[in-house]
């Protein structure tokens, strides 16, 4: 294997010698960019590869509605958002929490503010200025970017295999950081194709599943055509777990042609997805009139309707109209709609059966991935020394609200620092070969 002058990279065509890339970061999302920044700051030479034409594609999409960078929750509340992975993610965040992320953004000239919901946004609500400033700073520090490089695993010698402009290229790296995302945004690069190369080398990977996703409901054709795309707000969603204990949250969601989606649904998506996997379906209950008591609703709806339509009667005496009225028509039988007590009960606890989560490529994020048991505390793969993982390709998930991004940044820092430390430790011993990630 031929080595060229230090600091250069000439990925060779298939069959030709490959050159040393020192630390190769594969994936140009927030986790990958952060890993590259930390590894370079630690003195490592860094080459970053991405199969897209530019880095941060999903990051930019996330910023279209106003970049929700992180959240202002207290630390314990913040880490509780990661569910069963709270202990592991809390360890990541102790090294780089929401406050540290805001300070880091300030270092790029991007000030932030806390919105009314507690979410944290850049002052200009845009992702592009932060990303441009970050990439400029990385380039100035010496990080080398290689776009249109589609990673295909390793060859028999342990070199990284890429397809670039239709040609296979190989690159030898002393340490590798994989930040390839999940499988929920194939058009932006997160297609989950990394699972097979890792499993072939003995890495334990939990099956990828949709997270922060919508769910199918068996709407009637009439309801779907009339109300698809309409928001349901305000509303309280209640879901009961296997032991019967309820979880309730107020917010809003959107009716889709196939079912339901939106922030309130996403907040429950992990529990709903797992319940459907176990039982084949699950039921949620909707309070369509938060703040109105059942007894008052029943009393108001029991008033004589006269010549008014049923929809007008509901609007006048219960404040139910539009899509909320449509939901009542969808769920209640014709005779039940004439029963004021039954209608009042449905307004306060309307049942909806969720049949299945929407497909993975429609989800905002991904559950599953490299299991934590397959990683050491520096996020290095136990089966592949010198290969580190970060971001969404690890087996954790988080609701929307800045939690996903924050943990991606934090994990990237750990993996980048781990790669640089591992490289320094192995190359300092002349009897130890640093290229320990061979298959």
PDB file of N, CA, C and O in Angstrom, residues 176-238:
ATOM      1  N   UNK A 176     -11.749   5.572  11.368  1.00  0.00           N
ATOM      2  CA  UNK A 176     -12.948   5.883  10.600  1.00  0.00           C
ATOM      3  C   UNK A 176     -14.069   6.278  11.553  1.00  0.00           C
ATOM      4  O   UNK A 176     -14.264   5.631  12.590  1.00  0.00           O
ATOM      5  N   UNK A 177     -14.790   7.338  11.210  1.00  0.00           N
ATOM      6  CA  UNK A 177     -16.003   7.709  11.943  1.00  0.00           C
ATOM      7  C   UNK A 177     -17.168   7.603  10.962  1.00  0.00           C
ATOM      8  O   UNK A 177     -17.198   8.310   9.954  1.00  0.00           O
ATOM      9  N   UNK A 178     -18.107   6.723  11.261  1.00  0.00           N
ATOM     10  CA  UNK A 178     -19.295   6.539  10.439  1.00  0.00           C
ATOM     11  C   UNK A 178     -20.446   7.353  11.017  1.00  0.00           C
ATOM     12  O   UNK A 178     -20.835   7.154  12.169  1.00  0.00           O
ATOM     13  N   UNK A 179     -20.967   8.263  10.225  1.00  0.00           N
ATOM     14  CA  UNK A 179     -22.118   9.071  10.647  1.00  0.00           C
ATOM     15  C   UNK A 179     -23.105   9.109   9.483  1.00  0.00           C
ATOM     16  O   UNK A 179     -23.375  10.151   8.906  1.00  0.00           O
ATOM     17  N   UNK A 180     -23.656   7.940   9.166  1.00  0.00           N
ATOM     18  CA  UNK A 180     -24.422   7.753   7.941  1.00  0.00           C
ATOM     19  C   UNK A 180     -25.925   7.892   8.127  1.00  0.00           C
ATOM     20  O   UNK A 180     -26.693   7.604   7.209  1.00  0.00           O
ATOM     21  N   UNK A 181     -26.349   8.351   9.289  1.00  0.00           N
ATOM     22  CA  UNK A 181     -27.765   8.572   9.516  1.00  0.00           C
ATOM     23  C   UNK A 181     -28.543   7.279   9.622  1.00  0.00           C
ATOM     24  O   UNK A 181     -27.983   6.185   9.714  1.00  0.00           O
ATOM     25  N   UNK A 182     -29.871   7.400   9.611  1.00  0.00           N
ATOM     26  CA  UNK A 182     -30.724   6.226   9.693  1.00  0.00           C
ATOM     27  C   UNK A 182     -31.147   5.778   8.307  1.00  0.00           C
ATOM     28  O   UNK A 182     -30.326   5.636   7.408  1.00  0.00           O
ATOM     29  N   UNK A 183     -32.451   5.586   8.134  1.00  0.00           N
ATOM     30  CA  UNK A 183     -32.942   5.160   6.834  1.00  0.00           C
ATOM     31  C   UNK A 183     -34.167   5.920   6.386  1.00  0.00           C
ATOM     32  O   UNK A 183     -34.882   5.482   5.498  1.00  0.00           O
ATOM     33  N   UNK A 184     -34.396   7.091   7.025  1.00  0.00           N
ATOM     34  CA  UNK A 184     -35.667   7.774   6.803  1.00  0.00           C
ATOM     35  C   UNK A 184     -35.626   8.866   5.730  1.00  0.00           C
ATOM     36  O   UNK A 184     -36.671   9.419   5.391  1.00  0.00           O
ATOM     37  N   UNK A 185     -34.431   9.184   5.216  1.00  0.00           N
ATOM     38  CA  UNK A 185     -34.324  10.236   4.206  1.00  0.00           C
ATOM     39  C   UNK A 185     -33.425   9.774   3.069  1.00  0.00           C
ATOM     40  O   UNK A 185     -32.373  10.374   2.825  1.00  0.00           O
ATOM     41  N   UNK A 186     -33.816   8.742   2.328  1.00  0.00           N
ATOM     42  CA  UNK A 186     -32.935   8.245   1.262  1.00  0.00           C
ATOM     43  C   UNK A 186     -32.594   9.287   0.215  1.00  0.00           C
ATOM     44  O   UNK A 186     -31.491   9.291  -0.326  1.00  0.00           O
ATOM     45  N   UNK A 187     -33.525  10.195  -0.082  1.00  0.00           N
ATOM     46  CA  UNK A 187     -33.263  11.207  -1.096  1.00  0.00           C
ATOM     47  C   UNK A 187     -32.183  12.188  -0.651  1.00  0.00           C
ATOM     48  O   UNK A 187     -31.528  12.828  -1.484  1.00  0.00           O
ATOM     49  N   UNK A 188     -31.953  12.275   0.660  1.00  0.00           N
ATOM     50  CA  UNK A 188     -30.935  13.183   1.186  1.00  0.00           C
ATOM     51  C   UNK A 188     -29.692  12.444   1.662  1.00  0.00           C
ATOM     52  O   UNK A 188     -28.800  13.049   2.248  1.00  0.00           O
ATOM     53  N   UNK A 189     -29.639  11.134   1.422  1.00  0.00           N
ATOM     54  CA  UNK A 189     -28.437  10.380   1.754  1.00  0.00           C
ATOM     55  C   UNK A 189     -28.597   9.352   2.846  1.00  0.00           C
ATOM     56  O   UNK A 189     -27.781   8.431   2.959  1.00  0.00           O
ATOM     57  N   UNK A 190     -29.628   9.457   3.698  1.00  0.00           N
ATOM     58  CA  UNK A 190     -29.813   8.500   4.796  1.00  0.00           C
ATOM     59  C   UNK A 190     -30.684   7.347   4.306  1.00  0.00           C
ATOM     60  O   UNK A 190     -31.896   7.352   4.461  1.00  0.00           O
ATOM     61  N   UNK A 191     -30.028   6.345   3.703  1.00  0.00           N
ATOM     62  CA  UNK A 191     -30.789   5.260   3.085  1.00  0.00           C
ATOM     63  C   UNK A 191     -30.628   3.921   3.782  1.00  0.00           C
ATOM     64  O   UNK A 191     -31.195   2.919   3.358  1.00  0.00           O
ATOM     65  N   UNK A 192     -29.827   3.859   4.852  1.00  0.00           N
ATOM     66  CA  UNK A 192     -29.682   2.631   5.625  1.00  0.00           C
ATOM     67  C   UNK A 192     -28.857   1.542   4.954  1.00  0.00           C
ATOM     68  O   UNK A 192     -28.774   0.421   5.477  1.00  0.00           O
ATOM     69  N   UNK A 193     -28.206   1.844   3.837  1.00  0.00           N
ATOM     70  CA  UNK A 193     -27.432   0.805   3.151  1.00  0.00           C
ATOM     71  C   UNK A 193     -26.178   0.397   3.921  1.00  0.00           C
ATOM     72  O   UNK A 193     -25.532  -0.597   3.579  1.00  0.00           O
ATOM     73  N   UNK A 194     -25.851   1.164   4.959  1.00  0.00           N
ATOM     74  CA  UNK A 194     -24.678   0.837   5.747  1.00  0.00           C
ATOM     75  C   UNK A 194     -24.897  -0.396   6.632  1.00  0.00           C
ATOM     76  O   UNK A 194     -23.917  -0.961   7.155  1.00  0.00           O
ATOM     77  N   UNK A 195     -26.140  -0.797   6.820  1.00  0.00           N
ATOM     78  CA  UNK A 195     -26.426  -1.919   7.723  1.00  0.00           C
ATOM     79  C   UNK A 195     -25.716  -3.188   7.262  1.00  0.00           C
ATOM     80  O   UNK A 195     -25.058  -3.872   8.056  1.00  0.00           O
ATOM     81  N   UNK A 196     -25.832  -3.526   5.986  1.00  0.00           N
ATOM     82  CA  UNK A 196     -25.261  -4.780   5.487  1.00  0.00           C
ATOM     83  C   UNK A 196     -23.746  -4.862   5.667  1.00  0.00           C
ATOM     84  O   UNK A 196     -23.244  -5.878   6.178  1.00  0.00           O
ATOM     85  N   UNK A 197     -22.956  -3.837   5.288  1.00  0.00           N
ATOM     86  CA  UNK A 197     -21.511  -3.945   5.487  1.00  0.00           C
ATOM     87  C   UNK A 197     -21.113  -4.130   6.954  1.00  0.00           C
ATOM     88  O   UNK A 197     -20.141  -4.847   7.235  1.00  0.00           O
ATOM     89  N   UNK A 198     -21.856  -3.508   7.864  1.00  0.00           N
ATOM     90  CA  UNK A 198     -21.517  -3.669   9.276  1.00  0.00           C
ATOM     91  C   UNK A 198     -21.918  -5.050   9.784  1.00  0.00           C
ATOM     92  O   UNK A 198     -21.159  -5.703  10.520  1.00  0.00           O
ATOM     93  N   UNK A 199     -23.089  -5.511   9.417  1.00  0.00           N
ATOM     94  CA  UNK A 199     -23.514  -6.841   9.868  1.00  0.00           C
ATOM     95  C   UNK A 199     -22.596  -7.930   9.319  1.00  0.00           C
ATOM     96  O   UNK A 199     -22.326  -8.925  10.011  1.00  0.00           O
ATOM     97  N   UNK A 200     -22.102  -7.740   8.108  1.00  0.00           N
ATOM     98  CA  UNK A 200     -21.183  -8.718   7.528  1.00  0.00           C
ATOM     99  C   UNK A 200     -19.890  -8.827   8.318  1.00  0.00           C
ATOM    100  O   UNK A 200     -19.200  -9.851   8.230  1.00  0.00           O
ATOM    101  N   UNK A 201     -19.580  -7.808   9.085  1.00  0.00           N
ATOM    102  CA  UNK A 201     -18.358  -7.806   9.897  1.00  0.00           C
ATOM    103  C   UNK A 201     -18.652  -7.997  11.377  1.00  0.00           C
ATOM    104  O   UNK A 201     -17.856  -7.634  12.230  1.00  0.00           O
ATOM    105  N   UNK A 202     -19.809  -8.548  11.674  1.00  0.00           N
ATOM    106  CA  UNK A 202     -20.107  -8.965  13.039  1.00  0.00           C
ATOM    107  C   UNK A 202     -20.639  -7.892  13.950  1.00  0.00           C
ATOM    108  O   UNK A 202     -20.674  -8.071  15.173  1.00  0.00           O
ATOM    109  N   UNK A 203     -21.079  -6.750  13.396  1.00  0.00           N
ATOM    110  CA  UNK A 203     -21.632  -5.677  14.220  1.00  0.00           C
ATOM    111  C   UNK A 203     -23.124  -5.937  14.430  1.00  0.00           C
ATOM    112  O   UNK A 203     -23.860  -6.215  13.482  1.00  0.00           O
ATOM    113  N   UNK A 204     -23.551  -5.850  15.672  1.00  0.00           N
ATOM    114  CA  UNK A 204     -24.953  -6.101  16.028  1.00  0.00           C
ATOM    115  C   UNK A 204     -25.782  -4.845  15.756  1.00  0.00           C
ATOM    116  O   UNK A 204     -25.552  -3.795  16.363  1.00  0.00           O
ATOM    117  N   UNK A 205     -26.736  -4.954  14.832  1.00  0.00           N
ATOM    118  CA  UNK A 205     -27.556  -3.820  14.418  1.00  0.00           C
ATOM    119  C   UNK A 205     -29.029  -4.152  14.647  1.00  0.00           C
ATOM    120  O   UNK A 205     -29.529  -5.160  14.150  1.00  0.00           O
ATOM    121  N   UNK A 206     -29.720  -3.303  15.425  1.00  0.00           N
ATOM    122  CA  UNK A 206     -31.163  -3.461  15.606  1.00  0.00           C
ATOM    123  C   UNK A 206     -31.872  -3.025  14.337  1.00  0.00           C
ATOM    124  O   UNK A 206     -31.466  -2.044  13.705  1.00  0.00           O
ATOM    125  N   UNK A 207     -32.934  -3.726  13.921  1.00  0.00           N
ATOM    126  CA  UNK A 207     -33.628  -3.351  12.685  1.00  0.00           C
ATOM    127  C   UNK A 207     -34.069  -1.891  12.705  1.00  0.00           C
ATOM    128  O   UNK A 207     -34.557  -1.388  13.718  1.00  0.00           O
ATOM    129  N   UNK A 208     -33.894  -1.212  11.586  1.00  0.00           N
ATOM    130  CA  UNK A 208     -34.322   0.183  11.475  1.00  0.00           C
ATOM    131  C   UNK A 208     -35.842   0.253  11.444  1.00  0.00           C
ATOM    132  O   UNK A 208     -36.512  -0.571  10.830  1.00  0.00           O
ATOM    133  N   UNK A 209     -36.399   1.257  12.108  1.00  0.00           N
ATOM    134  CA  UNK A 209     -37.851   1.430  12.181  1.00  0.00           C
ATOM    135  C   UNK A 209     -38.164   2.917  12.159  1.00  0.00           C
ATOM    136  O   UNK A 209     -37.334   3.747  12.535  1.00  0.00           O
ATOM    137  N   UNK A 210     -39.357   3.288  11.701  1.00  0.00           N
ATOM    138  CA  UNK A 210     -39.703   4.715  11.654  1.00  0.00           C
ATOM    139  C   UNK A 210     -39.868   5.313  13.042  1.00  0.00           C
ATOM    140  O   UNK A 210     -40.393   4.669  13.956  1.00  0.00           O
ATOM    141  N   UNK A 211     -39.398   6.534  13.224  1.00  0.00           N
ATOM    142  CA  UNK A 211     -39.587   7.302  14.453  1.00  0.00           C
ATOM    143  C   UNK A 211     -40.073   8.694  14.061  1.00  0.00           C
ATOM    144  O   UNK A 211     -39.811   9.156  12.955  1.00  0.00           O
ATOM    145  N   UNK A 212     -40.783   9.351  14.966  1.00  0.00           N
ATOM    146  CA  UNK A 212     -41.397  10.638  14.624  1.00  0.00           C
ATOM    147  C   UNK A 212     -42.147  10.494  13.298  1.00  0.00           C
ATOM    148  O   UNK A 212     -41.872  11.187  12.311  1.00  0.00           O
ATOM    149  N   UNK A 213     -43.097   9.572  13.305  1.00  0.00           N
ATOM    150  CA  UNK A 213     -43.770   9.190  12.074  1.00  0.00           C
ATOM    151  C   UNK A 213     -45.285   9.292  12.222  1.00  0.00           C
ATOM    152  O   UNK A 213     -45.818   9.382  13.331  1.00  0.00           O
ATOM    153  N   UNK A 214     -45.971   9.259  11.100  1.00  0.00           N
ATOM    154  CA  UNK A 214     -47.412   9.196  11.087  1.00  0.00           C
ATOM    155  C   UNK A 214     -47.900   7.764  11.163  1.00  0.00           C
ATOM    156  O   UNK A 214     -47.109   6.810  11.093  1.00  0.00           O
ATOM    157  N   UNK A 215     -49.222   7.604  11.280  1.00  0.00           N
ATOM    158  CA  UNK A 215     -49.820   6.277  11.397  1.00  0.00           C
ATOM    159  C   UNK A 215     -51.058   6.194  10.516  1.00  0.00           C
ATOM    160  O   UNK A 215     -51.760   7.187  10.305  1.00  0.00           O
ATOM    161  N   UNK A 216     -51.307   4.996  10.025  1.00  0.00           N
ATOM    162  CA  UNK A 216     -52.470   4.761   9.182  1.00  0.00           C
ATOM    163  C   UNK A 216     -53.733   4.608  10.018  1.00  0.00           C
ATOM    164  O   UNK A 216     -53.718   3.973  11.077  1.00  0.00           O
ATOM    165  N   UNK A 217     -54.805   5.200   9.525  1.00  0.00           N
ATOM    166  CA  UNK A 217     -56.153   5.043  10.082  1.00  0.00           C
ATOM    167  C   UNK A 217     -57.076   4.707   8.906  1.00  0.00           C
ATOM    168  O   UNK A 217     -56.897   5.241   7.815  1.00  0.00           O
ATOM    169  N   UNK A 218     -58.052   3.852   9.139  1.00  0.00           N
ATOM    170  CA  UNK A 218     -58.955   3.438   8.053  1.00  0.00           C
ATOM    171  C   UNK A 218     -60.045   4.484   7.834  1.00  0.00           C
ATOM    172  O   UNK A 218     -61.226   4.266   8.108  1.00  0.00           O
ATOM    173  N   UNK A 219     -59.638   5.662   7.320  1.00  0.00           N
ATOM    174  CA  UNK A 219     -60.622   6.707   7.042  1.00  0.00           C
ATOM    175  C   UNK A 219     -61.585   6.262   5.938  1.00  0.00           C
ATOM    176  O   UNK A 219     -61.207   5.513   5.034  1.00  0.00           O
ATOM    177  N   UNK A 220     -62.782   6.796   5.988  1.00  0.00           N
ATOM    178  CA  UNK A 220     -63.670   6.660   4.846  1.00  0.00           C
ATOM    179  C   UNK A 220     -63.144   7.537   3.716  1.00  0.00           C
ATOM    180  O   UNK A 220     -62.410   8.509   3.944  1.00  0.00           O
ATOM    181  N   UNK A 221     -63.488   7.194   2.502  1.00  0.00           N
ATOM    182  CA  UNK A 221     -63.033   7.987   1.358  1.00  0.00           C
ATOM    183  C   UNK A 221     -63.527   9.427   1.462  1.00  0.00           C
ATOM    184  O   UNK A 221     -62.784  10.376   1.158  1.00  0.00           O
ATOM    185  N   UNK A 222     -64.748   9.604   1.919  1.00  0.00           N
ATOM    186  CA  UNK A 222     -65.316  10.948   2.045  1.00  0.00           C
ATOM    187  C   UNK A 222     -64.510  11.788   3.039  1.00  0.00           C
ATOM    188  O   UNK A 222     -64.157  12.938   2.751  1.00  0.00           O
ATOM    189  N   UNK A 223     -64.221  11.223   4.210  1.00  0.00           N
ATOM    190  CA  UNK A 223     -63.487  11.979   5.233  1.00  0.00           C
ATOM    191  C   UNK A 223     -62.087  12.329   4.733  1.00  0.00           C
ATOM    192  O   UNK A 223     -61.626  13.465   4.896  1.00  0.00           O
ATOM    193  N   UNK A 224     -61.388  11.357   4.151  1.00  0.00           N
ATOM    194  CA  UNK A 224     -60.022  11.595   3.700  1.00  0.00           C
ATOM    195  C   UNK A 224     -59.967  12.696   2.643  1.00  0.00           C
ATOM    196  O   UNK A 224     -59.111  13.583   2.696  1.00  0.00           O
ATOM    197  N   UNK A 225     -60.869  12.664   1.689  1.00  0.00           N
ATOM    198  CA  UNK A 225     -60.871  13.673   0.632  1.00  0.00           C
ATOM    199  C   UNK A 225     -61.194  15.063   1.177  1.00  0.00           C
ATOM    200  O   UNK A 225     -60.638  16.067   0.731  1.00  0.00           O
ATOM    201  N   UNK A 226     -62.091  15.102   2.151  1.00  0.00           N
ATOM    202  CA  UNK A 226     -62.556  16.408   2.649  1.00  0.00           C
ATOM    203  C   UNK A 226     -61.587  17.033   3.646  1.00  0.00           C
ATOM    204  O   UNK A 226     -61.455  18.264   3.690  1.00  0.00           O
ATOM    205  N   UNK A 227     -60.903  16.211   4.436  1.00  0.00           N
ATOM    206  CA  UNK A 227     -60.151  16.780   5.559  1.00  0.00           C
ATOM    207  C   UNK A 227     -58.636  16.552   5.508  1.00  0.00           C
ATOM    208  O   UNK A 227     -57.920  17.059   6.390  1.00  0.00           O
ATOM    209  N   UNK A 228     -58.122  15.803   4.546  1.00  0.00           N
ATOM    210  CA  UNK A 228     -56.671  15.586   4.473  1.00  0.00           C
ATOM    211  C   UNK A 228     -55.941  16.919   4.413  1.00  0.00           C
ATOM    212  O   UNK A 228     -56.301  17.811   3.647  1.00  0.00           O
ATOM    213  N   UNK A 229     -54.923  17.055   5.239  1.00  0.00           N
ATOM    214  CA  UNK A 229     -54.129  18.273   5.296  1.00  0.00           C
ATOM    215  C   UNK A 229     -54.594  19.271   6.332  1.00  0.00           C
ATOM    216  O   UNK A 229     -53.923  20.286   6.556  1.00  0.00           O
ATOM    217  N   UNK A 230     -55.726  19.004   6.992  1.00  0.00           N
ATOM    218  CA  UNK A 230     -56.255  19.957   7.970  1.00  0.00           C
ATOM    219  C   UNK A 230     -55.717  19.671   9.373  1.00  0.00           C
ATOM    220  O   UNK A 230     -55.646  18.523   9.791  1.00  0.00           O
ATOM    221  N   UNK A 231     -55.349  20.714  10.108  1.00  0.00           N
ATOM    222  CA  UNK A 231     -54.866  20.527  11.479  1.00  0.00           C
ATOM    223  C   UNK A 231     -56.015  20.328  12.457  1.00  0.00           C
ATOM    224  O   UNK A 231     -57.103  20.895  12.271  1.00  0.00           O
ATOM    225  N   UNK A 232     -55.778  19.539  13.472  1.00  0.00           N
ATOM    226  CA  UNK A 232     -56.738  19.339  14.559  1.00  0.00           C
ATOM    227  C   UNK A 232     -56.126  19.989  15.796  1.00  0.00           C
ATOM    228  O   UNK A 232     -55.120  19.518  16.333  1.00  0.00           O
ATOM    229  N   UNK A 233     -56.720  21.098  16.260  1.00  0.00           N
ATOM    230  CA  UNK A 233     -56.154  21.839  17.382  1.00  0.00           C
ATOM    231  C   UNK A 233     -57.221  22.733  18.019  1.00  0.00           C
ATOM    232  O   UNK A 233     -58.174  23.142  17.333  1.00  0.00           O
ATOM    233  N   UNK A 234     -57.066  23.030  19.321  1.00  0.00           N
ATOM    234  CA  UNK A 234     -56.229  22.262  20.242  1.00  0.00           C
ATOM    235  C   UNK A 234     -56.904  20.945  20.561  1.00  0.00           C
ATOM    236  O   UNK A 234     -58.130  20.824  20.473  1.00  0.00           O
ATOM    237  N   UNK A 235     -56.117  19.977  20.956  1.00  0.00           N
ATOM    238  CA  UNK A 235     -56.646  18.654  21.258  1.00  0.00           C
ATOM    239  C   UNK A 235     -55.723  18.003  22.285  1.00  0.00           C
ATOM    240  O   UNK A 235     -54.525  18.300  22.325  1.00  0.00           O
ATOM    241  N   UNK A 236     -56.293  17.155  23.103  1.00  0.00           N
ATOM    242  CA  UNK A 236     -55.503  16.366  24.048  1.00  0.00           C
ATOM    243  C   UNK A 236     -55.527  14.918  23.580  1.00  0.00           C
ATOM    244  O   UNK A 236     -56.601  14.360  23.325  1.00  0.00           O
ATOM    245  N   UNK A 237     -54.347  14.320  23.436  1.00  0.00           N
ATOM    246  CA  UNK A 237     -54.239  12.917  23.057  1.00  0.00           C
ATOM    247  C   UNK A 237     -53.942  12.093  24.295  1.00  0.00           C
ATOM    248  O   UNK A 237     -53.053  12.432  25.077  1.00  0.00           O
ATOM    249  N   UNK A 238     -54.670  11.007  24.456  1.00  0.00           N
ATOM    250  CA  UNK A 238     -54.432  10.072  25.557  1.00  0.00           C
ATOM    251  C   UNK A 238     -54.132   8.697  24.982  1.00  0.00           C
ATOM    252  O   UNK A 238     -54.816   8.225  24.076  1.00  0.00           O
TER     253      UNK A 238
END
